[in-house]
Amino acid sequence: MKKNIKLFMGKSGQLLFSDAQSKVDSVEVSAKQCFPWSDPDKYISLQNQSGDEVYLIKDMAKMEVATQYTLQKHLKQVQFVMDVNKLVAIEEDIELRKYDVVTKQGPRVFQTLLEDWPKVSHDGQIVLKDIAGDIFVIESVESLDKKSQKLISTYID
Amino acid sequence: MNTIIKKEYIEKFLQQDSSLPKEVRSLIEHTEEIILYGLCDLSHDYKLEHSWIILTHKSIFVASIDHNDNYKIDLQVAINRIQKVKEVTSLSATTYLFLTSDDMSPLMSVRFTNRQKIIMGHIKYLVEQMIGEGDVDPTFDADVEYGNAILRPLLEARNNTSDKKNVVLLRLLAYLLPYKKQVIIGTAGAVMTTIISLVPAYLSGYLIDSVIRPFQDGKLTVDAASHIAWIIVASIGAILILRELFSWLRLNKMSIMGELVARDIREELYSHLQTLSLDFFSNKQTGSIISRVSSDTDRIWDFIAFGVVEVGIALITLAGLGSVLIYLDPLLGLLMVLPVPILLISIFIHGEKMKKMFLKAWRKWSDLTNVLSDTIPGISVVKAFNQEDREIGKFNNRNKLVTSEFNDIHRSWTSFWPLLMLGVHAVTLAVWSFATPRLVSSTSEEAYLSAGTFVSFLLYMTMFSTPIEIIGQMARMLNRALSSAYRIFEILDTKPTISVINNPVKLNALSGEVEFSNVSFSYDGVRKVIHNMNFVVGPGEMIGLVGTSGGGKSTLTKLIARFYDVNEGSIFIDGVNIKDLELGMYRRQVGMVLQEPYLFHGNIKDNIGYGLDNVSLDQIIEAAKIANAHDFILKLAHGYDTIVGERGHTLSGGERQRVSIARAILHGPKILILDEATSAVDTETEHKIQEALDKLIKGRTVFAVAHRLSTLRKANRIFVIDNGKICEQGTHSELLAKVDGQYSKLYTMQQQMSGNFAV
Ligand SMILES: Nc1ncnc2c1ncn2[C@@H]1O[C@H](COP(=O)(O)OP(=O)(O)O)[C@@H](O)[C@H]1O
Ligand SMILES: [Mg+2]
């Protein structure tokens, strides 16, 4: 892996990319994971403002520490989802299913379509997407209290 | 949708303020006019906290609640300091950075979830307009736009205006009003059936107590006893016949009436659907609309024909049974009646449990059918990649899961009902054990129970379980019917966006002049897709529309066809405002040939003649010949009688296009719209279509949208549309003469491209 690419933060919080070999100035990029759910730390595409890929990082772990840190900070923003800690109620309504939850970010009520079931990934993460496109993630069934587990169980197993 | 319901929806479903809080408003409004506002529901450290962003003509404000629950302005930034609004998106959050320049820290930044994205997008758009043009001239109401934007995802999923179940039920029952007579006869039949059903058991008891016992005791002669006995048997017979007669009356009237009601609803639905704008159809899935007209109305039939009456009968039966039993013997009667609520409750609880299990099964079921809907249309890919075994494995796997889910359900209900019946039997046993001592006590004792009364009791007891079951299922049935009703009313409550006036102008023969006068249009109320457009196109003129994708060309043509009404300015057709024209008559004189032509299921002949009565075969062939379609149609085995459309013979894109051109030719529209009619076909077919089009456009006002500029060589004028504006116009050569013009750039580029491809 080339060690000489660099990522750093600009003044307005933008992610800047520079490639020591080419003598051009740094360019503003945004990072896009190729496999955001199945392999978030590998294959990260850096794209310039017009959406063209300027570099493809194959493995984040093989990068300079400072660059890794910057990238991770950036990805944390890009990946932002709401983390559900507790379920208060799940109600079926006409055409919609209503979830009343407490997330790490605060309490929230959201709706999904009736046929949009929670998706369980292979490592046990439960992912919900509401009608506005917001994403809610339950780390695992075990991370929930008993009552929440019981509420969600109808929808996942 | 009225504002009160909107407010309720926002507060109940989204749990945020339904408009800008008064305190915030008052902080700003005394100095500046509010254009639009939005809620930022994420803080800088990604907590779900609320603050407001408010846009005025001069500044952007951010306001939030402080520790004392008072609103305060956190930040005010003058618009003229902002050079750029940068958007940083993530899976569930968006951040806007208001920047002076990229290498300075932002003037301000706001963050919000996808829920606020539409309204915030409007604000960003307006700020960018203000940066570009100095100011904006808003023609919308901030509160209305805020509500519309916030509710849009919710209303796309579910659009019914009324949320109260009883209101929906009443509205549904109102459909019975035209059939009062049938309802009354049917209900009377049902009530009579129920009451009469109670009589035979009573008569049986009477027979024992007043005939058989006295006879055995020697108080009645053989003749007298058998005389009375026969009368009773005969009346039981008569009653049974009467009962079935009433039952027939009820079933017959109610099921026929249910069908009529379903028909009425279907009729109303379908004709209402035809009035709705294209927006409605692009927001809903076709399957969902179809199922509302078909299966939802069918469920309503079920509910009206049987549901309402069954439940009614069950209630009457239970009440009747209860009172008869208590009347016959208060003690035993109460013993029977008191456990009934317990039984009902346990049925209800079981029902809730079953509901959850069905939900699970339903989920697994859709997993299974997904395999089907995925692989059957893609069967050629499956075969090409030799994946049959894998797909079979996947299917079998899910099939097993479904089966195990359903077997759980079967295990549950098969054990519940015998258990419940055991409970019922326990009551019976209790009745027996209370009754037996009293049966064998002497007649004079107070506790004495006659054999006849006891027999009546036993017979009545057998009638208890059916109504209990029906009432236990009432909730489910009602819910099913109500959700169907919701889905139907949702469509009926959607208002057509095209307004109809009272005395429309009837233009029978258009000459085809089209004038746009200061026309602006926006799909969502805020983002203008057409900006203040002005032009006059004379009758018979051909206008070519070119420009970048998303520039508004198709929108322009849709406005001409009046699929939408303009927001500002007016469109005049032959000097008459398009809003004053009789829509049907006008549309008949407007023809459209689109990129993706649609053929209805039916033969080619009918597809060419669609919408016209009395077309002769000569005319059809003539039109097909002009459209260059005649030759390929004759190559088909069944000629013009070949069935095409969804389930019929598949024509290629170019062939369908020529059929649709023949259709347009036959219609003889005065205004013709061609929207990328030749984009989806190969060059040779394009040539044939182009030839057909050249014949079609003669003598009509034509608006032709085209990617390939070469197809517009016949145009009298060409409009280059960019960002909702006509940025250049003129003839082909005039436009080419402008060396720096968009058109000449586009032309040079296409020339090079075709040069590269032509070997
Ligand atoms: N039904 C619609 N609802 C909302 N926005 C639309 C709709 N149709 C088109 N638009 C938007 O209007 C703009 C112009 O679209 P359109 O007229 O189709 O452009 P063109 O035909 O020039 O490619 C685009 O930004 C597009 O996203
Ligand atoms: Mg278009």
Tab-separated table of N, CA and C in Angstrom, chain B residues 41-170:
chain	number	residue	atom	x	y	z
B	41	ASP	N	-33.253	19.136	13.440
B	41	ASP	CA	-33.509	18.263	14.582
B	41	ASP	C	-32.265	17.517	15.069
B	42	LEU	N	-31.108	17.920	14.582
B	42	LEU	CA	-29.887	17.334	15.127
B	42	LEU	C	-28.960	18.464	15.571
B	43	SER	N	-28.330	18.252	16.730
B	43	SER	CA	-27.399	19.266	17.201
B	43	SER	C	-26.032	18.996	16.575
B	44	HIS	N	-25.050	19.867	16.875
B	44	HIS	CA	-23.733	19.679	16.283
B	44	HIS	C	-23.073	18.401	16.741
B	45	ASP	N	-23.402	17.975	17.964
B	45	ASP	CA	-22.841	16.696	18.394
B	45	ASP	C	-23.838	15.552	18.196
B	46	TYR	N	-24.686	15.693	17.165
B	46	TYR	CA	-25.582	14.613	16.748
B	46	TYR	C	-26.547	14.160	17.838
B	47	LYS	N	-27.100	15.089	18.584
B	47	LYS	CA	-28.183	14.736	19.505
B	47	LYS	C	-29.492	15.191	18.873
B	48	LEU	N	-30.565	14.468	19.191
B	48	LEU	CA	-31.856	14.866	18.635
B	48	LEU	C	-32.407	16.053	19.421
B	49	GLU	N	-31.999	17.237	19.041
B	49	GLU	CA	-32.474	18.447	19.703
B	49	GLU	C	-33.005	19.392	18.647
B	50	HIS	N	-33.991	20.165	19.032
B	50	HIS	CA	-34.645	21.029	18.042
B	50	HIS	C	-34.114	22.450	18.052
B	51	SER	N	-33.805	22.954	16.863
B	51	SER	CA	-33.613	24.397	16.732
B	51	SER	C	-34.233	24.783	15.392
B	52	TRP	N	-34.521	26.053	15.240
B	52	TRP	CA	-35.198	26.496	14.025
B	52	TRP	C	-34.280	27.324	13.165
B	53	ILE	N	-34.412	27.141	11.849
B	53	ILE	CA	-33.687	28.015	10.933
B	53	ILE	C	-34.743	28.837	10.200
B	54	ILE	N	-34.540	30.136	10.179
B	54	ILE	CA	-35.559	31.022	9.613
B	54	ILE	C	-34.906	31.906	8.562
B	55	LEU	N	-35.541	31.939	7.392
B	55	LEU	CA	-34.999	32.713	6.275
B	55	LEU	C	-35.838	33.966	6.065
B	56	THR	N	-35.171	35.117	6.014
B	56	THR	CA	-35.871	36.352	5.653
B	56	THR	C	-35.171	36.911	4.413
B	57	HIS	N	-35.614	38.077	3.964
B	57	HIS	CA	-35.000	38.625	2.750
B	57	HIS	C	-33.548	39.047	2.988
B	58	LYS	N	-33.207	39.302	4.247
B	58	LYS	CA	-31.856	39.795	4.503
B	58	LYS	C	-30.959	38.793	5.222
B	59	SER	N	-31.565	37.964	6.059
B	59	SER	CA	-30.714	37.147	6.933
B	59	SER	C	-31.245	35.728	7.103
B	60	ILE	N	-30.363	34.923	7.670
B	60	ILE	CA	-30.785	33.620	8.164
B	60	ILE	C	-30.613	33.639	9.673
B	61	PHE	N	-31.647	33.191	10.367
B	61	PHE	CA	-31.580	33.127	11.824
B	61	PHE	C	-31.582	31.673	12.265
B	62	VAL	N	-30.920	31.427	13.404
B	62	VAL	CA	-31.095	30.132	14.056
B	62	VAL	C	-31.583	30.415	15.467
B	63	ALA	N	-32.681	29.763	15.834
B	63	ALA	CA	-33.250	30.003	17.163
B	63	ALA	C	-33.423	28.682	17.886
B	64	SER	N	-33.210	28.689	19.190
B	64	SER	CA	-33.433	27.453	19.943
B	64	SER	C	-33.897	27.790	21.349
B	65	ILE	N	-34.260	26.751	22.087
B	65	ILE	CA	-34.761	26.934	23.447
B	65	ILE	C	-33.583	26.969	24.409
B	66	ASP	N	-33.610	27.899	25.352
B	66	ASP	CA	-32.529	27.928	26.336
B	66	ASP	C	-32.939	27.159	27.596
B	67	HIS	N	-32.118	27.274	28.632
B	67	HIS	CA	-32.371	26.478	29.841
B	67	HIS	C	-33.690	26.826	30.514
B	68	ASN	N	-34.147	28.068	30.309
B	68	ASN	CA	-35.393	28.475	30.975
B	68	ASN	C	-36.602	28.295	30.079
B	69	ASP	N	-36.458	27.423	29.073
B	69	ASP	CA	-37.571	27.166	28.169
B	69	ASP	C	-38.016	28.391	27.383
B	70	ASN	N	-37.124	29.340	27.201
B	70	ASN	CA	-37.454	30.483	26.357
B	70	ASN	C	-36.693	30.362	25.045
B	71	TYR	N	-37.354	30.804	23.976
B	71	TYR	CA	-36.644	30.791	22.700
B	71	TYR	C	-35.722	31.985	22.628
B	72	LYS	N	-34.556	31.786	22.047
B	72	LYS	CA	-33.659	32.916	21.826
B	72	LYS	C	-32.998	32.739	20.458
B	73	ILE	N	-32.575	33.836	19.883
B	73	ILE	CA	-31.871	33.772	18.604
B	73	ILE	C	-30.412	33.435	18.902
B	74	ASP	N	-29.943	32.329	18.368
B	74	ASP	CA	-28.553	31.949	18.599
B	74	ASP	C	-27.613	32.649	17.639
B	75	LEU	N	-28.133	32.893	16.438
B	75	LEU	CA	-27.236	33.312	15.385
B	75	LEU	C	-28.029	34.055	14.329
B	76	GLN	N	-27.419	35.073	13.775
B	76	GLN	CA	-28.034	35.754	12.645
B	76	GLN	C	-26.939	36.028	11.636
B	77	VAL	N	-27.146	35.586	10.403
B	77	VAL	CA	-26.120	35.794	9.389
B	77	VAL	C	-26.758	36.524	8.213
B	78	ALA	N	-26.102	37.586	7.777
B	78	ALA	CA	-26.626	38.328	6.636
B	78	ALA	C	-26.420	37.510	5.370
B	79	ILE	N	-27.467	37.463	4.540
B	79	ILE	CA	-27.389	36.660	3.320
B	79	ILE	C	-26.232	37.125	2.435
B	80	ASN	N	-26.009	38.447	2.392
B	80	ASN	CA	-24.993	38.925	1.452
B	80	ASN	C	-23.568	38.541	1.853
B	81	ARG	N	-23.407	37.963	3.039
B	81	ARG	CA	-22.072	37.454	3.388
B	81	ARG	C	-21.873	36.026	2.879
B	82	ILE	N	-22.981	35.366	2.548
B	82	ILE	CA	-22.889	33.961	2.148
B	82	ILE	C	-22.548	33.857	0.671
B	83	GLN	N	-21.561	33.055	0.351
B	83	GLN	CA	-21.194	32.845	-1.040
B	83	GLN	C	-21.681	31.504	-1.549
B	84	LYS	N	-21.903	30.578	-0.620
B	84	LYS	CA	-22.100	29.200	-1.060
B	84	LYS	C	-22.729	28.419	0.083
B	85	VAL	N	-23.648	27.523	-0.269
B	85	VAL	CA	-24.194	26.628	0.742
B	85	VAL	C	-23.690	25.237	0.413
B	86	LYS	N	-22.930	24.678	1.340
B	86	LYS	CA	-22.368	23.366	1.049
B	86	LYS	C	-23.154	22.297	1.786
B	87	GLU	N	-23.410	21.214	1.088
B	87	GLU	CA	-24.223	20.162	1.673
B	87	GLU	C	-23.333	18.955	1.932
B	88	VAL	N	-23.339	18.463	3.158
B	88	VAL	CA	-22.608	17.239	3.470
B	88	VAL	C	-23.637	16.206	3.903
B	89	THR	N	-23.765	15.144	3.121
B	89	THR	CA	-24.820	14.185	3.459
B	89	THR	C	-24.234	12.933	4.074
B	90	SER	N	-25.013	12.312	4.912
B	90	SER	CA	-24.654	11.012	5.436
B	90	SER	C	-25.912	10.164	5.446
B	91	LEU	N	-25.823	8.957	5.976
B	91	LEU	CA	-26.954	8.039	5.873
B	91	LEU	C	-28.241	8.627	6.446
B	92	SER	N	-28.155	9.238	7.608
B	92	SER	CA	-29.378	9.755	8.224
B	92	SER	C	-29.291	11.218	8.610
B	93	ALA	N	-28.260	11.886	8.182
B	93	ALA	CA	-28.151	13.291	8.546
B	93	ALA	C	-27.608	14.082	7.369
B	94	THR	N	-27.979	15.339	7.342
B	94	THR	CA	-27.429	16.241	6.341
B	94	THR	C	-26.949	17.480	7.079
B	95	THR	N	-25.802	18.008	6.671
B	95	THR	CA	-25.302	19.235	7.269
B	95	THR	C	-25.200	20.267	6.167
B	96	TYR	N	-25.708	21.466	6.438
B	96	TYR	CA	-25.509	22.575	5.514
B	96	TYR	C	-24.474	23.505	6.130
B	97	LEU	N	-23.469	23.820	5.340
B	97	LEU	CA	-22.474	24.782	5.790
B	97	LEU	C	-22.680	26.040	4.966
B	98	PHE	N	-22.899	27.135	5.633
B	98	PHE	CA	-23.060	28.404	4.935
B	98	PHE	C	-21.687	29.066	4.930
B	99	LEU	N	-21.117	29.206	3.726
B	99	LEU	CA	-19.711	29.568	3.625
B	99	LEU	C	-19.503	30.900	2.925
B	100	THR	N	-18.443	31.565	3.335
B	100	THR	CA	-17.971	32.702	2.557
B	100	THR	C	-16.965	32.209	1.539
B	101	SER	N	-16.128	31.297	1.993
B	101	SER	CA	-15.233	30.647	1.037
B	101	SER	C	-14.813	29.314	1.639
B	102	ASP	N	-14.266	28.449	0.779
B	102	ASP	CA	-13.959	27.101	1.213
B	102	ASP	C	-12.879	27.041	2.282
B	103	ASP	N	-11.944	28.025	2.219
B	103	ASP	CA	-10.876	27.919	3.191
B	103	ASP	C	-11.062	28.860	4.376
B	104	MET	N	-12.333	29.130	4.677
B	104	MET	CA	-12.616	29.844	5.921
B	104	MET	C	-13.650	29.024	6.672
B	105	SER	N	-13.606	29.118	7.991
B	105	SER	CA	-14.587	28.317	8.704
B	105	SER	C	-15.988	28.870	8.423
B	106	PRO	N	-16.964	28.004	8.402
B	106	PRO	CA	-18.293	28.418	7.945
B	106	PRO	C	-18.920	29.501	8.822
B	107	LEU	N	-19.746	30.330	8.190
B	107	LEU	CA	-20.466	31.367	8.922
B	107	LEU	C	-21.444	30.728	9.892
B	108	MET	N	-22.072	29.674	9.414
B	108	MET	CA	-22.932	28.906	10.294
B	108	MET	C	-23.181	27.543	9.678
B	109	SER	N	-23.595	26.599	10.526
B	109	SER	CA	-23.924	25.292	9.975
B	109	SER	C	-25.126	24.737	10.727
B	110	VAL	N	-25.935	23.995	9.996
B	110	VAL	CA	-27.102	23.360	10.629
B	110	VAL	C	-27.120	21.897	10.225
B	111	ARG	N	-27.733	21.083	11.102
B	111	ARG	CA	-27.737	19.648	10.845
B	111	ARG	C	-29.124	19.106	11.135
B	112	PHE	N	-29.538	18.145	10.308
B	112	PHE	CA	-30.910	17.644	10.462
B	112	PHE	C	-31.007	16.241	9.882
B	113	THR	N	-32.068	15.519	10.222
B	113	THR	CA	-32.267	14.165	9.709
B	113	THR	C	-33.016	14.230	8.377
B	114	ASN	N	-33.145	13.076	7.749
B	114	ASN	CA	-33.825	13.029	6.451
B	114	ASN	C	-35.266	13.519	6.515
B	115	ARG	N	-35.862	13.421	7.717
B	115	ARG	CA	-37.245	13.858	7.872
B	115	ARG	C	-37.409	15.320	7.477
B	116	GLN	N	-36.370	16.143	7.728
B	116	GLN	CA	-36.474	17.584	7.460
B	116	GLN	C	-35.894	17.934	6.090
B	117	LYS	N	-35.480	16.929	5.364
B	117	LYS	CA	-34.659	17.185	4.183
B	117	LYS	C	-35.377	17.996	3.098
B	118	ILE	N	-36.657	17.752	2.901
B	118	ILE	CA	-37.362	18.455	1.819
B	118	ILE	C	-37.469	19.939	2.115
B	119	ILE	N	-37.917	20.243	3.334
B	119	ILE	CA	-38.082	21.664	3.662
B	119	ILE	C	-36.726	22.369	3.692
B	120	MET	N	-35.699	21.678	4.207
B	120	MET	CA	-34.380	22.297	4.252
B	120	MET	C	-33.845	22.483	2.835
B	121	GLY	N	-34.170	21.556	1.953
B	121	GLY	CA	-33.775	21.687	0.544
B	121	GLY	C	-34.395	22.942	-0.069
B	122	HIS	N	-35.645	23.199	0.294
B	122	HIS	CA	-36.300	24.427	-0.187
B	122	HIS	C	-35.534	25.660	0.283
B	123	ILE	N	-35.140	25.624	1.565
B	123	ILE	CA	-34.441	26.786	2.118
B	123	ILE	C	-33.107	26.990	1.407
B	124	LYS	N	-32.399	25.894	1.201
B	124	LYS	CA	-31.109	25.988	0.511
B	124	LYS	C	-31.299	26.565	-0.895
B	125	TYR	N	-32.335	26.052	-1.563
B	125	TYR	CA	-32.628	26.536	-2.916
B	125	TYR	C	-32.866	28.045	-2.910
B	126	LEU	N	-33.676	28.500	-1.943
B	126	LEU	CA	-33.991	29.925	-1.887
B	126	LEU	C	-32.741	30.756	-1.584
B	127	VAL	N	-31.908	30.257	-0.660
B	127	VAL	CA	-30.688	31.001	-0.333
B	127	VAL	C	-29.817	31.097	-1.582
B	128	GLU	N	-29.713	30.009	-2.311
B	128	GLU	CA	-28.894	30.036	-3.530
B	128	GLU	C	-29.466	30.992	-4.569
B	129	GLN	N	-30.811	31.022	-4.660
B	129	GLN	CA	-31.438	31.986	-5.567
B	129	GLN	C	-31.061	33.406	-5.163
B	130	MET	N	-31.095	33.637	-3.837
B	130	MET	CA	-30.810	34.975	-3.335
B	130	MET	C	-29.353	35.356	-3.583
B	131	ILE	N	-28.459	34.366	-3.434
B	131	ILE	CA	-27.050	34.647	-3.706
B	131	ILE	C	-26.899	35.015	-5.176
B	132	GLY	N	-27.592	34.268	-6.048
B	132	GLY	CA	-27.456	34.466	-7.483
B	132	GLY	C	-28.178	35.708	-7.985
B	133	GLU	N	-29.391	35.949	-7.499
B	133	GLU	CA	-30.228	36.987	-8.102
B	133	GLU	C	-30.455	38.177	-7.180
B	134	GLY	N	-29.857	38.154	-6.004
B	134	GLY	CA	-30.032	39.276	-5.096
B	134	GLY	C	-31.190	39.078	-4.140
B	135	ASP	N	-32.351	38.646	-4.677
B	135	ASP	CA	-33.494	38.441	-3.789
B	135	ASP	C	-34.432	37.424	-4.432
B	136	VAL	N	-35.430	36.988	-3.676
B	136	VAL	CA	-36.453	36.128	-4.271
B	136	VAL	C	-37.802	36.773	-4.053
B	137	ASP	N	-38.742	36.330	-4.857
B	137	ASP	CA	-40.092	36.858	-4.743
B	137	ASP	C	-41.010	35.683	-4.422
B	138	PRO	N	-41.123	35.341	-3.138
B	138	PRO	CA	-41.859	34.121	-2.780
B	138	PRO	C	-43.352	34.272	-3.053
B	139	THR	N	-43.943	33.215	-3.604
B	139	THR	CA	-45.374	33.256	-3.886
B	139	THR	C	-46.094	32.205	-3.057
B	140	PHE	N	-45.421	31.736	-2.007
B	140	PHE	CA	-46.024	30.673	-1.216
B	140	PHE	C	-46.146	31.123	0.223
B	141	ASP	N	-46.895	30.346	0.983
B	141	ASP	CA	-47.065	30.640	2.394
B	141	ASP	C	-46.126	29.737	3.188
B	142	ALA	N	-45.339	30.337	4.067
B	142	ALA	CA	-44.316	29.568	4.782
B	142	ALA	C	-44.919	28.401	5.564
B	143	ASP	N	-46.003	28.653	6.271
B	143	ASP	CA	-46.600	27.586	7.090
B	143	ASP	C	-47.064	26.422	6.227
B	144	VAL	N	-47.695	26.775	5.097
B	144	VAL	CA	-48.212	25.736	4.209
B	144	VAL	C	-47.068	24.908	3.638
B	145	GLU	N	-46.023	25.588	3.171
B	145	GLU	CA	-44.901	24.851	2.571
B	145	GLU	C	-44.186	23.987	3.598
B	146	TYR	N	-44.054	24.523	4.808
B	146	TYR	CA	-43.412	23.746	5.872
B	146	TYR	C	-44.212	22.463	6.115
B	147	GLY	N	-45.533	22.621	6.270
B	147	GLY	CA	-46.392	21.458	6.528
B	147	GLY	C	-46.332	20.457	5.382
B	148	ASN	N	-46.448	20.957	4.143
B	148	ASN	CA	-46.430	20.050	2.985
B	148	ASN	C	-45.137	19.261	2.907
B	149	ALA	N	-44.037	19.975	3.128
B	149	ALA	CA	-42.745	19.320	2.965
B	149	ALA	C	-42.529	18.271	4.044
B	150	ILE	N	-42.888	18.609	5.271
B	150	ILE	CA	-42.669	17.685	6.375
B	150	ILE	C	-43.542	16.442	6.235
B	151	LEU	N	-44.759	16.661	5.738
B	151	LEU	CA	-45.711	15.547	5.690
B	151	LEU	C	-45.582	14.704	4.434
B	152	ARG	N	-44.812	15.172	3.479
B	152	ARG	CA	-44.840	14.504	2.180
B	152	ARG	C	-44.573	12.995	2.256
B	153	PRO	N	-43.495	12.535	2.915
B	153	PRO	CA	-43.262	11.082	2.947
B	153	PRO	C	-44.426	10.328	3.596
B	154	LEU	N	-44.983	10.941	4.616
B	154	LEU	CA	-46.082	10.295	5.325
B	154	LEU	C	-47.314	10.193	4.429
B	155	LEU	N	-47.600	11.280	3.719
B	155	LEU	CA	-48.799	11.287	2.889
B	155	LEU	C	-48.621	10.421	1.645
B	156	GLU	N	-47.372	10.248	1.238
B	156	GLU	CA	-47.173	9.342	0.117
B	156	GLU	C	-47.454	7.913	0.549
B	157	ALA	N	-47.155	7.610	1.815
B	157	ALA	CA	-47.415	6.268	2.309
B	157	ALA	C	-48.890	6.094	2.646
B	158	ARG	N	-49.509	7.176	3.052
B	158	ARG	CA	-50.861	7.042	3.557
B	158	ARG	C	-51.523	8.405	3.544
B	159	ASN	N	-52.570	8.511	2.777
B	159	ASN	CA	-53.046	9.836	2.446
B	159	ASN	C	-54.469	10.122	2.901
B	160	ASN	N	-54.992	9.293	3.820
B	160	ASN	CA	-56.392	9.531	4.167
B	160	ASN	C	-56.521	10.719	5.089
B	161	THR	N	-57.595	11.446	4.874
B	161	THR	CA	-57.749	12.678	5.620
B	161	THR	C	-58.332	12.434	6.998
B	162	SER	N	-59.054	11.373	7.172
B	162	SER	CA	-59.693	11.178	8.464
B	162	SER	C	-59.009	10.050	9.208
B	163	ASP	N	-58.843	10.266	10.477
B	163	ASP	CA	-58.085	9.308	11.243
B	163	ASP	C	-58.971	8.525	12.207
B	164	LYS	N	-60.193	8.999	12.381
B	164	LYS	CA	-61.053	8.397	13.395
B	164	LYS	C	-61.780	7.191	12.828
B	165	LYS	N	-61.688	6.072	13.560
B	165	LYS	CA	-62.281	4.849	13.036
B	165	LYS	C	-63.792	4.958	12.885
B	166	ASN	N	-64.441	5.595	13.871
B	166	ASN	CA	-65.900	5.651	13.790
B	166	ASN	C	-66.363	6.496	12.607
B	167	VAL	N	-65.576	7.544	12.282
B	167	VAL	CA	-65.940	8.380	11.138
B	167	VAL	C	-65.879	7.559	9.854
B	168	VAL	N	-64.819	6.766	9.744
B	168	VAL	CA	-64.656	5.941	8.546
B	168	VAL	C	-65.785	4.925	8.453
B	169	LEU	N	-66.126	4.336	9.583
B	169	LEU	CA	-67.193	3.333	9.594
B	169	LEU	C	-68.518	3.963	9.173
B	170	LEU	N	-68.810	5.141	9.708
B	170	LEU	CA	-70.061	5.809	9.358
B	170	LEU	C	-70.092	6.130	7.868
